[in-house]
mmCIF file of C-alpha atoms in Angstrom:
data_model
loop_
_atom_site.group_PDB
_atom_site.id
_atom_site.type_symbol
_atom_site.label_atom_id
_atom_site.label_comp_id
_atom_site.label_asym_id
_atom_site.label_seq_id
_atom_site.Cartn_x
_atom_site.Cartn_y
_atom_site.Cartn_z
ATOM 1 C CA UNK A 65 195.118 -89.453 38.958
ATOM 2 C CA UNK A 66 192.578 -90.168 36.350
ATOM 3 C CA UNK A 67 191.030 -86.739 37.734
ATOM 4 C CA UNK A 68 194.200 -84.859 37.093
ATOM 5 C CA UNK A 69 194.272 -86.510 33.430
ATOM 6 C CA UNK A 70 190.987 -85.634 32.384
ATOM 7 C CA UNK A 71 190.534 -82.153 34.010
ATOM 8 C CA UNK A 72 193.815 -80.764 35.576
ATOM 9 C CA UNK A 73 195.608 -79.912 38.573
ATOM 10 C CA UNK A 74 196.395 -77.275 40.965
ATOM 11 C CA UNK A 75 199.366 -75.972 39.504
ATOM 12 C CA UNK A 76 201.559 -75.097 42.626
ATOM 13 C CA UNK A 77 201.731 -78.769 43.189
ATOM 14 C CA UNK A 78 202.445 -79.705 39.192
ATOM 15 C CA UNK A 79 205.923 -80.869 38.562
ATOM 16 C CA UNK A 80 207.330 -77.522 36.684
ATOM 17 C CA UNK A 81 208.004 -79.295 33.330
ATOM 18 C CA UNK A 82 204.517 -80.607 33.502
ATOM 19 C CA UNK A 83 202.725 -77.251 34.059
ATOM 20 C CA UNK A 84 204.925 -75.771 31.157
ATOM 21 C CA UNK A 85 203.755 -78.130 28.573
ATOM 22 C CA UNK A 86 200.565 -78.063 29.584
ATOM 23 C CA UNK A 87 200.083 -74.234 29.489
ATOM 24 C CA UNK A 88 201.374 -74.485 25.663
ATOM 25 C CA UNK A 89 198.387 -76.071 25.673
ATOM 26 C CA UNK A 90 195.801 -74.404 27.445
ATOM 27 C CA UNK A 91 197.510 -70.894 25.556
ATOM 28 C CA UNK A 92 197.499 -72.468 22.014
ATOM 29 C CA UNK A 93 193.598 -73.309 22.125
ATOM 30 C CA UNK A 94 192.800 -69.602 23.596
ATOM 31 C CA UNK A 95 194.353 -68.123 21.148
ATOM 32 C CA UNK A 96 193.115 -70.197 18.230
ATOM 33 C CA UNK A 97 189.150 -69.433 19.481
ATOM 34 C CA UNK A 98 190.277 -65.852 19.482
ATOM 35 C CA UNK A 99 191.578 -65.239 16.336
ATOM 36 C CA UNK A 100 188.586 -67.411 14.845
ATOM 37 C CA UNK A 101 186.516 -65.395 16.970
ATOM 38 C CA UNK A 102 187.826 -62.105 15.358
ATOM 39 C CA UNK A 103 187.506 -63.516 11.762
ATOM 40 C CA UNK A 104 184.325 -64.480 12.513
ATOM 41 C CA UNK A 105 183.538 -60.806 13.739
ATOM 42 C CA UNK A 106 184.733 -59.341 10.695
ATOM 43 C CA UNK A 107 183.349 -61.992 8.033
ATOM 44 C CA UNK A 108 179.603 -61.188 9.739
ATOM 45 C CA UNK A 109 179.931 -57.784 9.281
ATOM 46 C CA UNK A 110 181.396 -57.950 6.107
ATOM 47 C CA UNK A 111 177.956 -60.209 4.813
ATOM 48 C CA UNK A 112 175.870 -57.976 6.581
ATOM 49 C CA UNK A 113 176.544 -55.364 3.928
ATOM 50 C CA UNK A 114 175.853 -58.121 1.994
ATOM 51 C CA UNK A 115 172.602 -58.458 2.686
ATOM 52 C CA UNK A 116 173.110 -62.288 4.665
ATOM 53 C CA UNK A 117 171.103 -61.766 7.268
ATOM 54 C CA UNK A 118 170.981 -64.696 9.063
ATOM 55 C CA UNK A 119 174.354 -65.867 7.989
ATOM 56 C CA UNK A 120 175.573 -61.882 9.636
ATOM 57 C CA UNK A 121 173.777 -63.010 13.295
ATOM 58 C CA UNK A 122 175.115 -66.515 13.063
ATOM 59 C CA UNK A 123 178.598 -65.073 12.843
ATOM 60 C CA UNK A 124 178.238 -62.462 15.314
ATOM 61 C CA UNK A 125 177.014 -64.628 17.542
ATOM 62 C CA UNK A 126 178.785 -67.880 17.300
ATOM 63 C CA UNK A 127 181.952 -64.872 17.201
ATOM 64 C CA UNK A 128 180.873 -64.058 20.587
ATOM 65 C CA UNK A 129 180.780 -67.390 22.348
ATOM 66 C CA UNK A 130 184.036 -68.206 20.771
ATOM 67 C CA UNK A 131 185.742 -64.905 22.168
ATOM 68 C CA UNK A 132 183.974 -65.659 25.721
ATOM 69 C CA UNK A 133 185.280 -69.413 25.768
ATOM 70 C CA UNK A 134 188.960 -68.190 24.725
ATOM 71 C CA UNK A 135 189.215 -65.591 27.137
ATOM 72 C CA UNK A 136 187.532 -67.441 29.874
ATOM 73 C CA UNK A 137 189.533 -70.442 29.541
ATOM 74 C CA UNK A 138 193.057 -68.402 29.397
ATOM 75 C CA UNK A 139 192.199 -67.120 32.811
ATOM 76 C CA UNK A 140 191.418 -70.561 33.854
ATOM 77 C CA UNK A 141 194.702 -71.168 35.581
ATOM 78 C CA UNK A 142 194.201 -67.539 37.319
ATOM 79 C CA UNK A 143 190.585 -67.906 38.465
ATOM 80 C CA UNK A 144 190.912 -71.286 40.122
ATOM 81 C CA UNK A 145 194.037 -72.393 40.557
ATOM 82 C CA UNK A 146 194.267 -75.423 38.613
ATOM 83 C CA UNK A 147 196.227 -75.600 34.980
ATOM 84 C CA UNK A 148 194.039 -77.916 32.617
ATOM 85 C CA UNK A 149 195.470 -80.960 31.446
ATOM 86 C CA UNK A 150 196.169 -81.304 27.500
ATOM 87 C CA UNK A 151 192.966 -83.441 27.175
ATOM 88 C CA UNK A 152 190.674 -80.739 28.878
ATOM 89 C CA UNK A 153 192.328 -77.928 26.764
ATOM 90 C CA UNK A 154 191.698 -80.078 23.446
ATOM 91 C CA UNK A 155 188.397 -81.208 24.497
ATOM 92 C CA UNK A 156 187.433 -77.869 25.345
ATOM 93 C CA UNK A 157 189.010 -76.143 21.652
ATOM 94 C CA UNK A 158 187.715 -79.184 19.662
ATOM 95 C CA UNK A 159 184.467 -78.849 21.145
ATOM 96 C CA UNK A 160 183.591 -74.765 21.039
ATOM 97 C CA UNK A 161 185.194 -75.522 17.355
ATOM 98 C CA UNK A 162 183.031 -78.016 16.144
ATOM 99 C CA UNK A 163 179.666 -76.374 17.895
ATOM 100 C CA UNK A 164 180.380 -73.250 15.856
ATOM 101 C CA UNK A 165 181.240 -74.768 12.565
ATOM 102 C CA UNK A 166 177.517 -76.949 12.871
ATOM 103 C CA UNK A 167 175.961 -73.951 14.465
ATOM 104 C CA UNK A 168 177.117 -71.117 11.299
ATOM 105 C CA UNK A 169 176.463 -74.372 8.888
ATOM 106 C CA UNK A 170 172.849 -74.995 10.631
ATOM 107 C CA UNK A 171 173.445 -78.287 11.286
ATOM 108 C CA UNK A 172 170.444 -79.630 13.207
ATOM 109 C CA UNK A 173 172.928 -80.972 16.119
ATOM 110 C CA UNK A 174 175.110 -78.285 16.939
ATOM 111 C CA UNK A 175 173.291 -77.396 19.960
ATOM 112 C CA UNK A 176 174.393 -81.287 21.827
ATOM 113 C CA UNK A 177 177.651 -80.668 20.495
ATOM 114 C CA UNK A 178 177.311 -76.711 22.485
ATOM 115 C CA UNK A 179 175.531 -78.798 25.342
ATOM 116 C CA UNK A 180 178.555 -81.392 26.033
ATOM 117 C CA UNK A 181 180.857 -78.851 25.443
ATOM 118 C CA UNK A 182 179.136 -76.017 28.161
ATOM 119 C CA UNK A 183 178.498 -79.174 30.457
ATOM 120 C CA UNK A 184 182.212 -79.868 30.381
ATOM 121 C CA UNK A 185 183.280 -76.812 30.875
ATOM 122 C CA UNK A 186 180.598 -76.706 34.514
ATOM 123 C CA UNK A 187 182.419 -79.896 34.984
ATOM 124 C CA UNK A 188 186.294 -78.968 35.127
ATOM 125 C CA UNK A 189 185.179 -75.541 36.974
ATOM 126 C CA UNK A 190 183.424 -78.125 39.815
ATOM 127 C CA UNK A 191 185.152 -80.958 40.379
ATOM 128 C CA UNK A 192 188.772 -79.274 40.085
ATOM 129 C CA UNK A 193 187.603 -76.150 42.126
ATOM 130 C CA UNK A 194 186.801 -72.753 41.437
ATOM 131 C CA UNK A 195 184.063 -72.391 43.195
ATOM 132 C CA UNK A 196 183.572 -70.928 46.805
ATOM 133 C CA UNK A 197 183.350 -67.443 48.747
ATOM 134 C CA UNK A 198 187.057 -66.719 48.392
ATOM 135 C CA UNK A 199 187.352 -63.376 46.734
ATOM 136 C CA UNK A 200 189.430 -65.469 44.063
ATOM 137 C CA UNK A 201 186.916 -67.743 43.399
ATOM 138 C CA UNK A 202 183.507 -66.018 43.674
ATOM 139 C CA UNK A 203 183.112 -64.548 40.222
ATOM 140 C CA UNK A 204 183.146 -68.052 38.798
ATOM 141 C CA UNK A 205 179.568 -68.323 40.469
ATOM 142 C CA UNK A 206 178.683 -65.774 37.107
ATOM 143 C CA UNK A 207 180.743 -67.885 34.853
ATOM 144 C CA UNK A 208 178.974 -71.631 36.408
ATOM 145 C CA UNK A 209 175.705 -69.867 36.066
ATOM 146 C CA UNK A 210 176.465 -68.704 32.302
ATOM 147 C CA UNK A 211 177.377 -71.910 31.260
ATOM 148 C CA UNK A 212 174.287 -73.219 32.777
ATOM 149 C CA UNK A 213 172.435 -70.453 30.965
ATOM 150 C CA UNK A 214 174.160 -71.181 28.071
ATOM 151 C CA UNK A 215 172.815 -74.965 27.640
ATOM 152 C CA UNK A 216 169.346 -73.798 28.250
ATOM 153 C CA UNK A 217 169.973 -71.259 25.294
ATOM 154 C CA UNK A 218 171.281 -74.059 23.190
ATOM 155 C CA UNK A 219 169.060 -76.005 23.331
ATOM 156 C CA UNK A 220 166.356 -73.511 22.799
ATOM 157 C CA UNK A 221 167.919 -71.358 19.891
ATOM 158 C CA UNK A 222 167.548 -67.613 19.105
ATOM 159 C CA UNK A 223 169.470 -64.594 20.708
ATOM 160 C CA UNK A 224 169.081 -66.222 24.009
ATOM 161 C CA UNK A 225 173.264 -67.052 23.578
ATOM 162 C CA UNK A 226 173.750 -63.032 24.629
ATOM 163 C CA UNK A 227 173.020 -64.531 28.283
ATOM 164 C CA UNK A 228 177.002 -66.484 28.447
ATOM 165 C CA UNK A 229 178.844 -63.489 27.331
ATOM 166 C CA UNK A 230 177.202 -61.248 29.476
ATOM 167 C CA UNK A 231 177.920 -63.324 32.491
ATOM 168 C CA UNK A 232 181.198 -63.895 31.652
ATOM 169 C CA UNK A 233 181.518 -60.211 31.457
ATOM 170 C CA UNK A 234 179.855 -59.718 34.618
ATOM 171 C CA UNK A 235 182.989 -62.289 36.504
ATOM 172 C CA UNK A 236 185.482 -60.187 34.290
ATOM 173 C CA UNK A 237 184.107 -56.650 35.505
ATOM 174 C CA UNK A 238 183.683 -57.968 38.894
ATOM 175 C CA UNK A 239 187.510 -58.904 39.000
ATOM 176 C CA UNK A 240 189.374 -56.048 37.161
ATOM 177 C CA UNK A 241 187.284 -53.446 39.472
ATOM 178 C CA UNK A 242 188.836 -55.522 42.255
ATOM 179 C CA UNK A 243 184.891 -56.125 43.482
ATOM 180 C CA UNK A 244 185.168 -59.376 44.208
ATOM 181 C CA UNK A 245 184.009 -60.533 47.417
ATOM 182 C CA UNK A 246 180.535 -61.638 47.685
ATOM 183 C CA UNK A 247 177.184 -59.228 47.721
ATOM 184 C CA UNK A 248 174.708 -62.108 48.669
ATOM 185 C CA UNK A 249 171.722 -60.034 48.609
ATOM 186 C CA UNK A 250 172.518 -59.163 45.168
ATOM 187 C CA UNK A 251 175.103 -61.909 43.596
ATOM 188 C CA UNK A 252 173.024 -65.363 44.926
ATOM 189 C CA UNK A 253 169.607 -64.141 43.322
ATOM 190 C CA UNK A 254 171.299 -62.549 40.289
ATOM 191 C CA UNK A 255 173.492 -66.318 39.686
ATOM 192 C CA UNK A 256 170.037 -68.091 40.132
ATOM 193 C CA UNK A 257 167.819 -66.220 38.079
ATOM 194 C CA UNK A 258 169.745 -65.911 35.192
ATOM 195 C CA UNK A 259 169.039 -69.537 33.834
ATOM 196 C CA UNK A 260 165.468 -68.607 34.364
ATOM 197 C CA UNK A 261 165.682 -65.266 32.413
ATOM 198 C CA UNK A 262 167.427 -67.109 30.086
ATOM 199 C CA UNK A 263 164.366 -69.977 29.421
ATOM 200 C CA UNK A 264 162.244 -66.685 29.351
ATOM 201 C CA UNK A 265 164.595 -64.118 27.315
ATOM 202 C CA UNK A 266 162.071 -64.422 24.309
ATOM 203 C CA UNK A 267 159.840 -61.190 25.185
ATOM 204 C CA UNK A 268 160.367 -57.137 25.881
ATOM 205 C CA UNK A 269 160.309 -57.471 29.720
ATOM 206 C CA UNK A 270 162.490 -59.853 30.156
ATOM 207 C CA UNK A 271 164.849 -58.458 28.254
ATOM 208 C CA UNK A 272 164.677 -55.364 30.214
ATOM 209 C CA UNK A 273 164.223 -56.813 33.537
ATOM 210 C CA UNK A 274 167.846 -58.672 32.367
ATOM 211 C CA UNK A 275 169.539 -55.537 31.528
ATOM 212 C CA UNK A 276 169.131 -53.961 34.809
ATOM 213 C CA UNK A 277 169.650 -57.030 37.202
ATOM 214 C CA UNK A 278 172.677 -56.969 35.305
ATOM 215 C CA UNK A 279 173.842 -53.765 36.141
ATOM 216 C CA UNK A 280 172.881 -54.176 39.689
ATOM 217 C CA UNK A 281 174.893 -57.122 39.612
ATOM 218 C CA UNK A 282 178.344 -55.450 38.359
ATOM 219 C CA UNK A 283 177.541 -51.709 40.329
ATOM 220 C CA UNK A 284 179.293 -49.055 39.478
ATOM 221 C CA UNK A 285 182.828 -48.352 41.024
ATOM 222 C CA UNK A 286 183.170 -45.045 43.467
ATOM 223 C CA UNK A 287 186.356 -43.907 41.211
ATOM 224 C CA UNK A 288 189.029 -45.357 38.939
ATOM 225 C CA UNK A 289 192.269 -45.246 39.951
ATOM 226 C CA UNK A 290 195.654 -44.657 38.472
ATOM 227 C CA UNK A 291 195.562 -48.720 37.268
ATOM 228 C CA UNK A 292 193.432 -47.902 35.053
ATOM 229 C CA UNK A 293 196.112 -44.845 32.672
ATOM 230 C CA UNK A 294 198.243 -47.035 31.039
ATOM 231 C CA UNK A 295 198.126 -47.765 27.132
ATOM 232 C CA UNK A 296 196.224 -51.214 27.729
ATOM 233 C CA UNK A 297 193.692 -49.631 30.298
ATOM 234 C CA UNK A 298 193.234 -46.083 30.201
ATOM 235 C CA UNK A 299 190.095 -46.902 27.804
ATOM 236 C CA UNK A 300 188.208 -48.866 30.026
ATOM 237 C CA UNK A 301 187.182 -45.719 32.678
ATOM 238 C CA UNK A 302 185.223 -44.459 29.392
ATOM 239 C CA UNK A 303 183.943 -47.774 27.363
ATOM 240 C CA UNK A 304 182.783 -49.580 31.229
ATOM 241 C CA UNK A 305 180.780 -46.652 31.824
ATOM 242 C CA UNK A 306 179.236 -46.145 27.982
ATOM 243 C CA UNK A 307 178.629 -50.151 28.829
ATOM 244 C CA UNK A 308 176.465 -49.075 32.195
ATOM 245 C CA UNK A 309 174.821 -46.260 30.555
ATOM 246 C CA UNK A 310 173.504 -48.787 27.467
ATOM 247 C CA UNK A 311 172.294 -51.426 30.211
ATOM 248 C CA UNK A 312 169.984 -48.608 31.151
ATOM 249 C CA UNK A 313 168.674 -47.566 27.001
ATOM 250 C CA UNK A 314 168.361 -51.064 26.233
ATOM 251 C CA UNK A 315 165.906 -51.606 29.525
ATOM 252 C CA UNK A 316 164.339 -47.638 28.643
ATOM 253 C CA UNK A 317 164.114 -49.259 24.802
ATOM 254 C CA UNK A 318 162.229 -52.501 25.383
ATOM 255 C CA UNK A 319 159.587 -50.970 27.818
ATOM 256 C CA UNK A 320 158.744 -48.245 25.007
ATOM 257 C CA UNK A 321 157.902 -50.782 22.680
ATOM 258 C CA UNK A 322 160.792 -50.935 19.791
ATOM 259 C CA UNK A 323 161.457 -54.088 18.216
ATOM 260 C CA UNK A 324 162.987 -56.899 20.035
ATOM 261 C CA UNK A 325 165.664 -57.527 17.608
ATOM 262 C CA UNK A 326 166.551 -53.985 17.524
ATOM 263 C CA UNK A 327 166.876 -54.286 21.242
ATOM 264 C CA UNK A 328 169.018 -56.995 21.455
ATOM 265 C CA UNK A 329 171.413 -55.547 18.561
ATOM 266 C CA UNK A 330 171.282 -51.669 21.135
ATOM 267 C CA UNK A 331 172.473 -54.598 23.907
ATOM 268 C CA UNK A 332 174.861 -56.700 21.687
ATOM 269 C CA UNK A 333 176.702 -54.050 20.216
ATOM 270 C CA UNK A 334 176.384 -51.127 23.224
ATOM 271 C CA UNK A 335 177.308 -52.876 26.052
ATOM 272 C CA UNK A 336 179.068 -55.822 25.202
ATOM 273 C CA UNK A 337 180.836 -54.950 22.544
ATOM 274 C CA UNK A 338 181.369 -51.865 23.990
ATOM 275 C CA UNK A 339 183.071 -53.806 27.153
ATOM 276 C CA UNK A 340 184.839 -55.676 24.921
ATOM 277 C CA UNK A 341 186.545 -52.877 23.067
ATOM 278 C CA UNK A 342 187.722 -51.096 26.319
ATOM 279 C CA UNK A 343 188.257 -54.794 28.971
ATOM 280 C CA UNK A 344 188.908 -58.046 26.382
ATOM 281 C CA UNK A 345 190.562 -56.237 23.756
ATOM 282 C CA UNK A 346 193.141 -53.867 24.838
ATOM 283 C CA UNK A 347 193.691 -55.599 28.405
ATOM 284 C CA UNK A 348 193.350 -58.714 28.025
ATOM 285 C CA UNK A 349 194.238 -60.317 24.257
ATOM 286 C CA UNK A 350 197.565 -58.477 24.053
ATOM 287 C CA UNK A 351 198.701 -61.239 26.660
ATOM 288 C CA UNK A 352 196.604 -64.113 25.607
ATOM 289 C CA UNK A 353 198.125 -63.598 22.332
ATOM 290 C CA UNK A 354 201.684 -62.621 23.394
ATOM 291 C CA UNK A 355 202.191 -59.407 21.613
ATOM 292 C CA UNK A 356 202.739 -55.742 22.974
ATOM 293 C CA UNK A 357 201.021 -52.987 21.546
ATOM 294 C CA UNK A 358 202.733 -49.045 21.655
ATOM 295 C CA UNK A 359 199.351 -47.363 21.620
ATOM 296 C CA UNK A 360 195.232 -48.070 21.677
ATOM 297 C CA UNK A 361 193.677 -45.805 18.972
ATOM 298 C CA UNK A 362 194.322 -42.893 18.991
ATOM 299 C CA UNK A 363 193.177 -41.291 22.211
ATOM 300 C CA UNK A 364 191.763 -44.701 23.179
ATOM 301 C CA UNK A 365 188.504 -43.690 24.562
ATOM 302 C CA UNK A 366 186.935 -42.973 20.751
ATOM 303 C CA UNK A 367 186.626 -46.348 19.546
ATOM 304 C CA UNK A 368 184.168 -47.812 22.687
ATOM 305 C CA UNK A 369 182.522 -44.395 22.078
ATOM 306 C CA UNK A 370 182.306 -45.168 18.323
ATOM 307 C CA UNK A 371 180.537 -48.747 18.780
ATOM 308 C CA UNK A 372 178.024 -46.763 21.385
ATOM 309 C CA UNK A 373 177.072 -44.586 18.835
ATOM 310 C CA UNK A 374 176.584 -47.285 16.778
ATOM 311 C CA UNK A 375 174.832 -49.169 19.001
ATOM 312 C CA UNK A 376 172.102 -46.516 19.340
ATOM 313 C CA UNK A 377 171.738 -45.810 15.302
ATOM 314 C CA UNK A 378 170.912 -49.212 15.236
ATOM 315 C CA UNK A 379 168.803 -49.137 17.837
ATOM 316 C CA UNK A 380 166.671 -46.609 15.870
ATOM 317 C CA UNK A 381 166.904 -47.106 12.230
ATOM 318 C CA UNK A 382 163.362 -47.677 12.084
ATOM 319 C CA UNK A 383 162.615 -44.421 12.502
ATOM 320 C CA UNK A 384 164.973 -42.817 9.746
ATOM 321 C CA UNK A 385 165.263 -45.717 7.362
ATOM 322 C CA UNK A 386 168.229 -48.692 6.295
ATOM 323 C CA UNK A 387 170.652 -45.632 6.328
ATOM 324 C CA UNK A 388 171.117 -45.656 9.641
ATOM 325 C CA UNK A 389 171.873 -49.357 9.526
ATOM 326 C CA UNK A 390 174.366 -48.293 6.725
ATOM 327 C CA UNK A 391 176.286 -45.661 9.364
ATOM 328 C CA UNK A 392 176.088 -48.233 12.323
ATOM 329 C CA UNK A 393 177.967 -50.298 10.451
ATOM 330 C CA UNK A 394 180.504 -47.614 8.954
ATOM 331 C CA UNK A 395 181.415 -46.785 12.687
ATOM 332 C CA UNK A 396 181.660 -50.301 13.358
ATOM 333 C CA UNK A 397 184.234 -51.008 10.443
ATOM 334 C CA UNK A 398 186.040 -47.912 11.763
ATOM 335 C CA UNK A 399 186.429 -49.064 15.504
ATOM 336 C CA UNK A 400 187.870 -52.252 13.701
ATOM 337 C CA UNK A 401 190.199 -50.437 11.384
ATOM 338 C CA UNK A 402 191.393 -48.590 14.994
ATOM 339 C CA UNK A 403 191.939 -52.151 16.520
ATOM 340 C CA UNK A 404 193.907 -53.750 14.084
ATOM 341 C CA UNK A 405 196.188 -50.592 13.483
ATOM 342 C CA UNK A 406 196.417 -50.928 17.343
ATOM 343 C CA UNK A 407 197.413 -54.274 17.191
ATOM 344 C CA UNK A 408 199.921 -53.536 14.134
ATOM 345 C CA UNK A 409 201.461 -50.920 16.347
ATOM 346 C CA UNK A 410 203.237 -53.726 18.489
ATOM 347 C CA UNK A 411 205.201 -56.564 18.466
ATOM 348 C CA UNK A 412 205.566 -60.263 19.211
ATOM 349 C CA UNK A 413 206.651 -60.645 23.025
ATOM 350 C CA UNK A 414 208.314 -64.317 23.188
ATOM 351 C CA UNK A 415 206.977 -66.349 26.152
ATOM 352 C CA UNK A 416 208.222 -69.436 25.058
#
């Protein structure tokens, strides 16, 4: 019982009343890290233009494990089975809030306030269940190893935080590909390594070597099929393969010998945001945040295309000069223009 209280149960054997009031929960605290998560997006690019540096990859950053924590946790349910109880969902909101308020802040403890909260998280995805061969359950191993991964990156600091949304994205791409079963050779070393290249995500190779095990690790699909036309998905054939494509620059631009940072911004902005723009965004938030939307841009397929092109001026500016920083960040602000006339387009579905 005290289990159940403190984590959550399986939800086909929660009393129905029970699992209703405690998905208002578990829905409420997604959607609040979202929207924070988008604000946060915006604000950082908004300072960047500012000239805030650090204050700009704070944001994006702290954005980014925000979004990952929402959407992960609104699948919850889906993934494993079990419905968190109101404590876990609180616990889990309160904490991701209060890491990235410290962490944007600088506050010398936000990383044991990330810590408990990542160690929690391992915690309700163990003891509850989630885990196992099951085609259900075997993307979590990428989720349990990015939360391990993501403590290790906490506690260490820099850009090493990439490492959680990129496994999260890896469990996400795994599942809506309908890839799910396990590829040992490939999926046991890929979950155990990535805490290491995590420790060691500091340096050109590794950051390369990380790109590609990663795309080993998600493949690339034979075809897409007709799931994958409607409004809500007929972007993600385009932005998942744009995502692939910059796994492989990002590797081709750290072995060459350009700047780590600018690396990390070809890999933060071309392939996950990239993924984001075409999986998390149109597929996924329109029912984590109960609306409907009548259209996705305005073909769809421009705006993950936009953020790849900006990924790669970015990547590069060095060459040119700032100016190219300057038009990275003009395509950006368009692709977000495109999403929130998107999300404009729709309406309020009522769930409850």
């Amino acid at each position: 019982m005290l289990r159940q209280v403190i984590f959550g149960g399986v939800f086909d054997k929660l009393p129905q009343g029970i699992y209703r009031r405690w998905f208002v929960y578990q829905m409420r605290v997604s959607q609040a890290l979202i929207i924070l998560s988008m604000a946060s997006f915006i604000i950082g690019s908004a300072v960047l233009a500012l000239r805030y540096g650090r204050l700009h990859g704070d944001l994006m950053l702290g954005g980014l494990i925000l979004f990952y924590v929402g959407i992960m946790f609104s699948q919850h349910p889906g993934f494993t089975r079990v419905m968190p109880s109101p404590f876990a969902s609180v616990l889990i909101g309160l904490l991701t809030i209060a890491w990235f308020v410290t962490y944007t802040l600088g506050v010398w403890f936000s990383w044991i306030m990330g810590i408990i909260l990542a160690l929690y998280y391992a915690l309700l995805l163990i003891i509850r269940g989630g885990l196992g061969r099951k085609p259900l359950y075997w993307p979590n191993t990428f989720f349990l190893s990015g939360l391990i991964s993501l403590m290790i990156a906490l506690y260490l600091g820099g850009f090493r935080l990439v490492v959680f949304p990129v496994a999260s994205i890896v469990s996400l791409i795994r599942r809506v590909e309908s890839r799910q079963r396990p590829i040992y050779a490939i999926d046991i070393p890929y979950a155990v390594l990535l805490p290491v290249m995590t420790y060691y995500l500091n340096n050109s190779i590794d950051l390369a070597v990380f790109s590609l095990f990663t795309l080993i690790a998600i493949g690339v699909p034979r075809r897409f099929g007709p799931a994958f036309k409607t409004t809500y998905s007929r972007t993600y054939p385009i932005g998942s393969s744009l995502g692939r494509a910059m796994l492989i620059i990002t590797a081709i631009l750290a072995l060459i010998g350009v700047p780590l940072g600018d690396v990390i911004h070809a890999l933060f902005i071309g392939f996950i945001a990239v993924i984001m723009s075409s999986l998390c965004i149109p597929m996924l938030n329109p029912g984590i945040l109960w609306f409907s939307m009548r259209r996705y841009g305005i073909v769809g397929f421009e705006i993950p295309t936009l953020l790849f092109i900006s990924a790669i001026l970015r990547a590069v500016y060095y060459l040119v000069g700032p100016q190219l920083i300057a038009a990275s960040l003009i395509l950006v602000l368009i692709a977000y223009i495109e999403v929130a006339a998107s999300y404009l387009s729709g309406e309020r579905v009522k769930v409850l």
